[in-house]
Short mmCIF file of C-alpha atoms in Angstrom, two decimals:
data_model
loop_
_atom_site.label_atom_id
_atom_site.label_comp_id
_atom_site.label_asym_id
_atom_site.label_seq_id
_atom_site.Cartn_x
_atom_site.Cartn_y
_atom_site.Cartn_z
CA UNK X 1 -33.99 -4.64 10.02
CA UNK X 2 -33.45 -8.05 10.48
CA UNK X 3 -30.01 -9.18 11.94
CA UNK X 4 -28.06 -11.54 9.97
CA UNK X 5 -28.16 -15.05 11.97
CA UNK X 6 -24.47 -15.93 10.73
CA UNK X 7 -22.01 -14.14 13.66
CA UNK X 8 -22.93 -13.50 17.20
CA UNK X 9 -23.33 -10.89 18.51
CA UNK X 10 -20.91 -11.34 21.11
CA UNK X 11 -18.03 -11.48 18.87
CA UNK X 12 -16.70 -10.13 15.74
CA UNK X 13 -16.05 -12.94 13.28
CA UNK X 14 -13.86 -15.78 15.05
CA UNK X 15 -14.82 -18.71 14.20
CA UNK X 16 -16.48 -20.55 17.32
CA UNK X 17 -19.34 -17.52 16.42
CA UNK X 18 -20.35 -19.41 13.52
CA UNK X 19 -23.35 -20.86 14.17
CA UNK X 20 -26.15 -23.16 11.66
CA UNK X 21 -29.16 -21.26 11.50
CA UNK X 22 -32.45 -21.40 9.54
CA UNK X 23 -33.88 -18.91 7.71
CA UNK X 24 -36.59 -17.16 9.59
CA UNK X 25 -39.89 -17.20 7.68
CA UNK X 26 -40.45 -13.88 7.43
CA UNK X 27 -37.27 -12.59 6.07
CA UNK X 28 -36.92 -11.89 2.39
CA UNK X 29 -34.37 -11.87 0.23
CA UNK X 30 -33.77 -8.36 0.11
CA UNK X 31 -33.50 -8.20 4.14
CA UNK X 32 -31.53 -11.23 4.26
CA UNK X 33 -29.08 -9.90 1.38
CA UNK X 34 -28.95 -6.07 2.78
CA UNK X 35 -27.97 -8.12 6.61
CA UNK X 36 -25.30 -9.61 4.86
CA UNK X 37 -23.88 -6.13 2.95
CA UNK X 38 -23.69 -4.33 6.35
CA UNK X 39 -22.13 -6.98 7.89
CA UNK X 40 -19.49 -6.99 5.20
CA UNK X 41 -19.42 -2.73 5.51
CA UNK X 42 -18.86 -2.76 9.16
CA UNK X 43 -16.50 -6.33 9.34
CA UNK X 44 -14.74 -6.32 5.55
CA UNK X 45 -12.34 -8.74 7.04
CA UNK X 46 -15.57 -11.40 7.70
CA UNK X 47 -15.56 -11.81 3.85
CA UNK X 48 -13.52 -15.18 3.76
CA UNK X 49 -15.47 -16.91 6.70
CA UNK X 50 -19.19 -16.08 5.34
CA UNK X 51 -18.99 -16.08 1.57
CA UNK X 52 -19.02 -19.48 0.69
CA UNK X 53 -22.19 -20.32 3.26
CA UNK X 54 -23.68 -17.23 2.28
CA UNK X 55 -23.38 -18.06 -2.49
CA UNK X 56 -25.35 -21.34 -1.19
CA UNK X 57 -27.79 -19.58 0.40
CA UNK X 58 -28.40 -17.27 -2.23
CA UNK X 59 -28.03 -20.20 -4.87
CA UNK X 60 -31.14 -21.67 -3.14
CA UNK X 61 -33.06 -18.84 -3.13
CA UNK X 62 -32.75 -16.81 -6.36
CA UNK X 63 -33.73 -18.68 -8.73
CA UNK X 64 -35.93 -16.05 -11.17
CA UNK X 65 -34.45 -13.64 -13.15
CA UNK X 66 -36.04 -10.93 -11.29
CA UNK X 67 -34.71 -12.27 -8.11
CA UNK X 68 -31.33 -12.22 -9.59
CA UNK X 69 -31.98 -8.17 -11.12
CA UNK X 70 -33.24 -7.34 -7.51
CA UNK X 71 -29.74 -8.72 -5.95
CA UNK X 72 -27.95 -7.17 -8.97
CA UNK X 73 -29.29 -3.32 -8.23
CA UNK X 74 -29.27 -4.28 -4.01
CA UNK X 75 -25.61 -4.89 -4.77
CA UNK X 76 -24.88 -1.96 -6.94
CA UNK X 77 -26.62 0.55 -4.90
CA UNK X 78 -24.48 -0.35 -1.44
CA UNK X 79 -21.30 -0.12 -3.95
CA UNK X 80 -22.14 3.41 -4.73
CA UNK X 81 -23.60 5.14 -1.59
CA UNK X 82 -21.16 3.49 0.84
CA UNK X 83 -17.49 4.23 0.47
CA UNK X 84 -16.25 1.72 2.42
CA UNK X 85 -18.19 -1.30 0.90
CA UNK X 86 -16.63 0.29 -2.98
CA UNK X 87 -13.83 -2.26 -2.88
CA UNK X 88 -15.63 -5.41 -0.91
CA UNK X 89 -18.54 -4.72 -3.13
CA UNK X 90 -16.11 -5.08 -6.03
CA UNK X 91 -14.89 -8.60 -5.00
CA UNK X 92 -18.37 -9.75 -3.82
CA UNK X 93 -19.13 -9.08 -7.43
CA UNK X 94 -16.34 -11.00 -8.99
CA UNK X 95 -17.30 -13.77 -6.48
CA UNK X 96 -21.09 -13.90 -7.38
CA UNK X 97 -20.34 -13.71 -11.25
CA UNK X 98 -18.51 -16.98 -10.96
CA UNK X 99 -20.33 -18.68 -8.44
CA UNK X 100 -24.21 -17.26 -8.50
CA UNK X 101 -26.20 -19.56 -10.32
CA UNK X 102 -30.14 -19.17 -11.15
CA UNK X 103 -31.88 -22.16 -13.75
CA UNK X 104 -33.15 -21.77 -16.03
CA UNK X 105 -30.40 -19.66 -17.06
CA UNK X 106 -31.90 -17.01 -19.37
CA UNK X 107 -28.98 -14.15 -17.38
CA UNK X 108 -25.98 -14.46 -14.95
CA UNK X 109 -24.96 -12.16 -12.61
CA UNK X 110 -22.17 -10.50 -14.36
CA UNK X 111 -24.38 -9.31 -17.25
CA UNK X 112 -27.07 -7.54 -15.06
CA UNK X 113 -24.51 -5.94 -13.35
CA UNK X 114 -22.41 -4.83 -16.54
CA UNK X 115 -25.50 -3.46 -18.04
CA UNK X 116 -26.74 -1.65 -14.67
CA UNK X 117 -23.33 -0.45 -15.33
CA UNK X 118 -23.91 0.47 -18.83
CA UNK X 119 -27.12 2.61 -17.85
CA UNK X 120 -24.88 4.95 -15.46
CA UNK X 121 -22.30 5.03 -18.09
CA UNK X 122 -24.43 6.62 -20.58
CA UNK X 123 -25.49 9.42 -18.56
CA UNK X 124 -21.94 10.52 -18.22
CA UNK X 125 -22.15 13.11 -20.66
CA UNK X 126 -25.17 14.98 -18.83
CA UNK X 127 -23.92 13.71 -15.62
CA UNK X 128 -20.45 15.97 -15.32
CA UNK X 129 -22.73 19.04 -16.16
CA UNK X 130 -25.36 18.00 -13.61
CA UNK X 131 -25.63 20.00 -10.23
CA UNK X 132 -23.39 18.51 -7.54
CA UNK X 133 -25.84 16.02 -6.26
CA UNK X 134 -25.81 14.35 -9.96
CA UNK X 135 -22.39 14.48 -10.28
CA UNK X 136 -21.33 13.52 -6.55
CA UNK X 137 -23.69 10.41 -7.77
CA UNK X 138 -22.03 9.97 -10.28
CA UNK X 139 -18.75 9.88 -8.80
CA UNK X 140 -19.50 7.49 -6.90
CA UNK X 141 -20.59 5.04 -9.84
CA UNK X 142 -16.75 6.18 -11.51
CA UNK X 143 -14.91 4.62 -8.51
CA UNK X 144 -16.70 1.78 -8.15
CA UNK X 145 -16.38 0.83 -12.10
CA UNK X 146 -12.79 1.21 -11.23
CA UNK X 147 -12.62 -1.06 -8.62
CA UNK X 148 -14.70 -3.56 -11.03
CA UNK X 149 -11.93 -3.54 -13.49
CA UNK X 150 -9.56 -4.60 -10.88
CA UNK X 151 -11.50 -7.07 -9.00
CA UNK X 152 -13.73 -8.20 -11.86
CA UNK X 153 -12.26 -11.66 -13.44
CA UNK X 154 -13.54 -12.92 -16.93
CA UNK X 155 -11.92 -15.98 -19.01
CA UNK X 156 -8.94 -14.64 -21.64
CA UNK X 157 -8.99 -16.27 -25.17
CA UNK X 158 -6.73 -19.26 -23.27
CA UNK X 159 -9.30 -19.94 -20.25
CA UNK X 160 -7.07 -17.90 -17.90
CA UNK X 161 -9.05 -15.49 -15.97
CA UNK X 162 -8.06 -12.07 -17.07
CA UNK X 163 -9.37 -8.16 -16.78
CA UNK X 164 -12.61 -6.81 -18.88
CA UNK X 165 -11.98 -5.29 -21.71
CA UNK X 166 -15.11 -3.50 -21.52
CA UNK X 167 -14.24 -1.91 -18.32
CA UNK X 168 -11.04 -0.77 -19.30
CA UNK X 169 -12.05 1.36 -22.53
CA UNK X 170 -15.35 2.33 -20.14
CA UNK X 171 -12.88 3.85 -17.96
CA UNK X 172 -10.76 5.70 -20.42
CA UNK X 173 -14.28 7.29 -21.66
CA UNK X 174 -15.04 8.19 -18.25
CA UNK X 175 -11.59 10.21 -17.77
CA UNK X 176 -12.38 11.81 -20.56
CA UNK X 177 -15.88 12.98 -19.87
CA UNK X 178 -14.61 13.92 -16.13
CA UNK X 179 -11.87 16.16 -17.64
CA UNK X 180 -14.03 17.88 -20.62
CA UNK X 181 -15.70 19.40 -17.55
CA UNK X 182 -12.71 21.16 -15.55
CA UNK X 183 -14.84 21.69 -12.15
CA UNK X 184 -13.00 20.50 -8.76
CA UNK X 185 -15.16 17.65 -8.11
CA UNK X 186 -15.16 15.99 -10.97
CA UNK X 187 -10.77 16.71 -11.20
CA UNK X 188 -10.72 15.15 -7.96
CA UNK X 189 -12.51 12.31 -8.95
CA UNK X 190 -10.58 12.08 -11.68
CA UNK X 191 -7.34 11.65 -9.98
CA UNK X 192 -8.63 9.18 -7.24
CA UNK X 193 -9.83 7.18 -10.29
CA UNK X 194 -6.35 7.31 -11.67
CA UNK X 195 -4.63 6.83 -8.31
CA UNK X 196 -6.43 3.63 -8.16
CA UNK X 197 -6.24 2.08 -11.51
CA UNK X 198 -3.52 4.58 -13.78
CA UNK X 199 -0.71 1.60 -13.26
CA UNK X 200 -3.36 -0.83 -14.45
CA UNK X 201 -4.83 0.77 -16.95
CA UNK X 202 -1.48 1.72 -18.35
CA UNK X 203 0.67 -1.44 -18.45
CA UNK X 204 -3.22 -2.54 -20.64
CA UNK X 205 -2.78 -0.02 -22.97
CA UNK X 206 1.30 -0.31 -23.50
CA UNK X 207 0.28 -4.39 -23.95
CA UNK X 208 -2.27 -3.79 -26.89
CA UNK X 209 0.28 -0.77 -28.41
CA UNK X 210 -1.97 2.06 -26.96
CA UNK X 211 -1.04 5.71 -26.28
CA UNK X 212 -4.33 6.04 -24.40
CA UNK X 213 -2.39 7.29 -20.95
CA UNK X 214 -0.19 9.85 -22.86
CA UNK X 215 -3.16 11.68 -23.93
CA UNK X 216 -5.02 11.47 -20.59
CA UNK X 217 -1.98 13.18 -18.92
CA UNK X 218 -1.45 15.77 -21.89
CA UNK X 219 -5.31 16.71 -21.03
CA UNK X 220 -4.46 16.94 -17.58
CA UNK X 221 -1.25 19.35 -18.42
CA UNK X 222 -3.57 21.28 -20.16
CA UNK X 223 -5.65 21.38 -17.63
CA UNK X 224 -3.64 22.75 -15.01
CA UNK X 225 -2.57 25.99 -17.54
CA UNK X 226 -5.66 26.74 -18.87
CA UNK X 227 -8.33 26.09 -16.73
CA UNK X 228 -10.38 28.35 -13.42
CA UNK X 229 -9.55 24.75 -11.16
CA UNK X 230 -8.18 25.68 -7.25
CA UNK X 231 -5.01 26.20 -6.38
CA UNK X 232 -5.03 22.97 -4.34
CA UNK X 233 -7.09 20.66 -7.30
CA UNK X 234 -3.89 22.39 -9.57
CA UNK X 235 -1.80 21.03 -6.92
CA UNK X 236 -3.55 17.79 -6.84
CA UNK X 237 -3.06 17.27 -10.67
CA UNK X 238 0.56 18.51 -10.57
CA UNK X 239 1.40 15.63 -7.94
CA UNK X 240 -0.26 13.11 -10.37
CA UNK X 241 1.87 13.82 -13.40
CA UNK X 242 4.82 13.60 -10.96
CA UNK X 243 3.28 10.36 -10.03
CA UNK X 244 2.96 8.78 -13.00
CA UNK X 245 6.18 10.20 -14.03
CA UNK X 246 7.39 7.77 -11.15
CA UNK X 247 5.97 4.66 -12.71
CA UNK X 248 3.20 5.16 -10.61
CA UNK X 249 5.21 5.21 -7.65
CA UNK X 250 5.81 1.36 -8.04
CA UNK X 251 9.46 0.52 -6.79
CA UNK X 252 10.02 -3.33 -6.55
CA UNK X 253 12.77 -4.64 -4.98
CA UNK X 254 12.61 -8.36 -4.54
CA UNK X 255 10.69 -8.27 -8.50
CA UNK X 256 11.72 -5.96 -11.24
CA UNK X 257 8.76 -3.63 -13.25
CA UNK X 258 8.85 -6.36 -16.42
CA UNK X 259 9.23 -9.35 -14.07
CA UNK X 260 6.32 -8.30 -11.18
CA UNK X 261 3.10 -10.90 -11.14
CA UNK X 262 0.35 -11.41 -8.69
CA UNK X 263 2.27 -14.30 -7.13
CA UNK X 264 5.47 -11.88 -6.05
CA UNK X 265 3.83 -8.75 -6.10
CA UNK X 266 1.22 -8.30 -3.25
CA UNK X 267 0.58 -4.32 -4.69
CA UNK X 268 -0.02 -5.90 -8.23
CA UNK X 269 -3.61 -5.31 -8.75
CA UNK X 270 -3.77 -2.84 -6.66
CA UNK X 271 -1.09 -0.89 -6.62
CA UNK X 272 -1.96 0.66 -3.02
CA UNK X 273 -0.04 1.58 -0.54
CA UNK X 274 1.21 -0.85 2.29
CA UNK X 275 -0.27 0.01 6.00
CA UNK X 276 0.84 -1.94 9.10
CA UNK X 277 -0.63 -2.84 12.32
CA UNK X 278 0.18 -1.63 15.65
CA UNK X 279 2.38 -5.17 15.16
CA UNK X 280 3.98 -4.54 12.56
CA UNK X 281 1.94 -6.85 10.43
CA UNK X 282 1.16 -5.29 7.00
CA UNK X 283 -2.46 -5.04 6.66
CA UNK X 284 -4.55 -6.71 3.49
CA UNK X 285 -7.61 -4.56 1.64
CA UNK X 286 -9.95 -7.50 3.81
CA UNK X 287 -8.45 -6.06 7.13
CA UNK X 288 -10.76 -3.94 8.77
CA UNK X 289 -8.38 -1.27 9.82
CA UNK X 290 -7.39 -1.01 5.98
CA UNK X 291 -9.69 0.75 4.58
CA UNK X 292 -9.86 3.38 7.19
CA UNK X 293 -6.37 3.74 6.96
CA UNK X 294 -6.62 4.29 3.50
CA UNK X 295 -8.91 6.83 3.73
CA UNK X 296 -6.93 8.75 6.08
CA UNK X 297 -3.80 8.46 4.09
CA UNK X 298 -6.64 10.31 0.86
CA UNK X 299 -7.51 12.85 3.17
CA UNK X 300 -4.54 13.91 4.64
CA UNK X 301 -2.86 13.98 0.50
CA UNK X 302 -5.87 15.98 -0.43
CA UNK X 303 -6.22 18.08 2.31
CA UNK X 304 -10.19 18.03 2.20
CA UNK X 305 -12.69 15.31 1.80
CA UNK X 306 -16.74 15.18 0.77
CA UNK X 307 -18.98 18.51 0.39
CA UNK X 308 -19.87 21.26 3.25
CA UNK X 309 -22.30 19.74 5.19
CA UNK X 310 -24.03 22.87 5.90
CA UNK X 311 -23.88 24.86 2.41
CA UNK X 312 -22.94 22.56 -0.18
CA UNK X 313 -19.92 24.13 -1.01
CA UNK X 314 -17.03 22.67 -2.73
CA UNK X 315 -14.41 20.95 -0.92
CA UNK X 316 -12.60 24.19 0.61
CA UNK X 317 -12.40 28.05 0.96
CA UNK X 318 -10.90 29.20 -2.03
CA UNK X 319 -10.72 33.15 -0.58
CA UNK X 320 -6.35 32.63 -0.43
CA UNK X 321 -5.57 31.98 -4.37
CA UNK X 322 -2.18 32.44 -3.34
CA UNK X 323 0.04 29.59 -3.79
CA UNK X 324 3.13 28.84 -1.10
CA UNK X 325 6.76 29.04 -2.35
CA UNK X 326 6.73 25.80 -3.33
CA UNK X 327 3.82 24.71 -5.22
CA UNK X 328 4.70 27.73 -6.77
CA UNK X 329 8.40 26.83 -7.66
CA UNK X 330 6.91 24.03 -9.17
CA UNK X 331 4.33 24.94 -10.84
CA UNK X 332 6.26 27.63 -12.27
CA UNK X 333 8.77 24.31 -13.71
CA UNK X 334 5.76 22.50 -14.80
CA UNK X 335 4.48 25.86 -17.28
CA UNK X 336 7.59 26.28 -18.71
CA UNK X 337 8.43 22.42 -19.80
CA UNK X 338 5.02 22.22 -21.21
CA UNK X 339 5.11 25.05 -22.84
CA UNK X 340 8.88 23.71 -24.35
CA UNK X 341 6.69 20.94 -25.34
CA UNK X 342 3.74 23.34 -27.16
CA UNK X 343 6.55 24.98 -29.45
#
């Protein structure tokens, strides 16, 4: 693979490592798009410095529809196979669907990659029945249309950028589907899709008079009585009602709930947690540390990450169907006051 002329290779991404460069003749577009993905995998923080330089270059060089399809599904497939490139893939998206241009212009950016979209999203049905390959697949494709709808900017009726519409009833489909099919994986992705957008999605639906989050929760109550889930997936879903029964865990001091924007809020969009640097400097989703943090913070809340690399099994040993005292306490609590709620 050829190495992506922009940074040295002597340092990260400070700025006396930028360097004008010419393209060498025998890299494609492909190669010289796929240098520039890892470089945002392995250096998220690199996005700032290189995007601009990097739109022109691509601006002068696709400039055929198929071109643009070929970046399109280059993009997409990074965005779903990587984990860490999920949320920088998300943004490099928004980015290229307002500043990618191709003449003549018989497509854009954002509609190739909203109907790549559309061809995972109609495979959802089969998909949550597939065999855990399909659905880890999948999975993958869930998270990453969640990180869409909070990254991805279109004009609102008033020429103010705003969310997708699109997205956000694609989403609400998506729970659904995940949840009709009560196995641990696809619960799990279920609640890291809600972890990520649930605030989002639900201050949306309250806006347009929606009860859409009320009924994803009921299914999730009902899931947690009634279905053959683990003890610790139960325990997962118990923690997310709780959660949401929080506000989403949103406490804002300097801004109330009703008066929070993107200019005072930093967690708006998000909604994520706040890391910090050995400094004491809170940490940004671009920071490279972030997203490793993050992960941590997932894994050590879930207990268990990925499939058995050796067998394929589900997430963990599910010989002890004991619970301890205490997720036992509560989940005692939880069966009664929903079933207060049945009668």
């Amino acid at each position: 693979m050829h190495s992506l002329p922009l940074i040295s290779s002597q340092k990260a991404v400070p700025d006396e490592a930028l360097v004008d460069f010419e393209i060498p003749a025998d890299l494609t577009l492909a190669d010289y798009l796929q240098d520039f993905l890892s470089l945002l995998t392995s250096h998220p923080g690199s996005f700032e410095l290189e995007i601009v330089q990097f739109t022109e270059m691509m601006n002068g060089w696709v400039n055929t529809d198929d071109a643009l399809q070929e970046v399109v599904e280059i993009i997409y497939q990074q965005a779903t196979t990587v984990p860490n490139f999920t949320y920088t893939g998300a943004r490099l998206c928004n980015y290229l669907s307002q500043n990618l241009t191709i003449n003549p212009r018989n497509s854009n950016f954002r509609q190739l990659l909203l109907q790549r979209c559309q061809t995972e999203y109609a495979k959802r049905d089969e998909a949550v029945k597939g065999d855990e390959k399909t659905r880890k697949k999948f999975h993958s494709f869930v998270l990453f249309l969640g990180e869409l709808y909070l990254n991805l900017e279109v004009k609102g009726p008033n020429g103010a950028p705003t969310r997708a519409d699109i997205l956000q009833t694609g989403l609400c489909e998506l729970l659904n589907s995940l949840l009709s099919q009560p196995m641990d994986d696809n619960l799990i992705c279920a609640v890291k899709l809600l972890k990520l957008t649930g605030s989002v999605l639900e201050d949306a639906w309250k806006g347009q008079g929606k009860s859409d989050m009320d009924e994803i929760i009921q299914r999730i109550e009902n899931v947690v009585l009634d279905s053959n889930c683990s003890r610790d997936v139960k325990q997962m879903l118990l923690k997310l009602v709780e959660l949401r029964s929080s506000n989403w865990g949103r406490v804002h001091t300097a801004a109330t709930y009703n008066e929070a924007t993107p200019e005072n809020d930093p967690n708006y969009y998000m909604n994520e947690p706040v890391f910090y640097s050995a400094e004491g400097i809170p940490l940004t989703p671009a920071d490279p540390d972030y997203l490793e943090k993050y992960q941590e913070m997932i894994d050590r809340e879930e207990l268990f990450q990925g499939y058995s690399d050796e067998d394929g099994d589900a997430y963990l040993d599910d010989s002890e169907n004991e619970m301890d005292p205490e997720m036992e306490e509560a989940f005692e609590k939880f069966c009664a006051e929903t079933e207060k709620k049945r009668n």
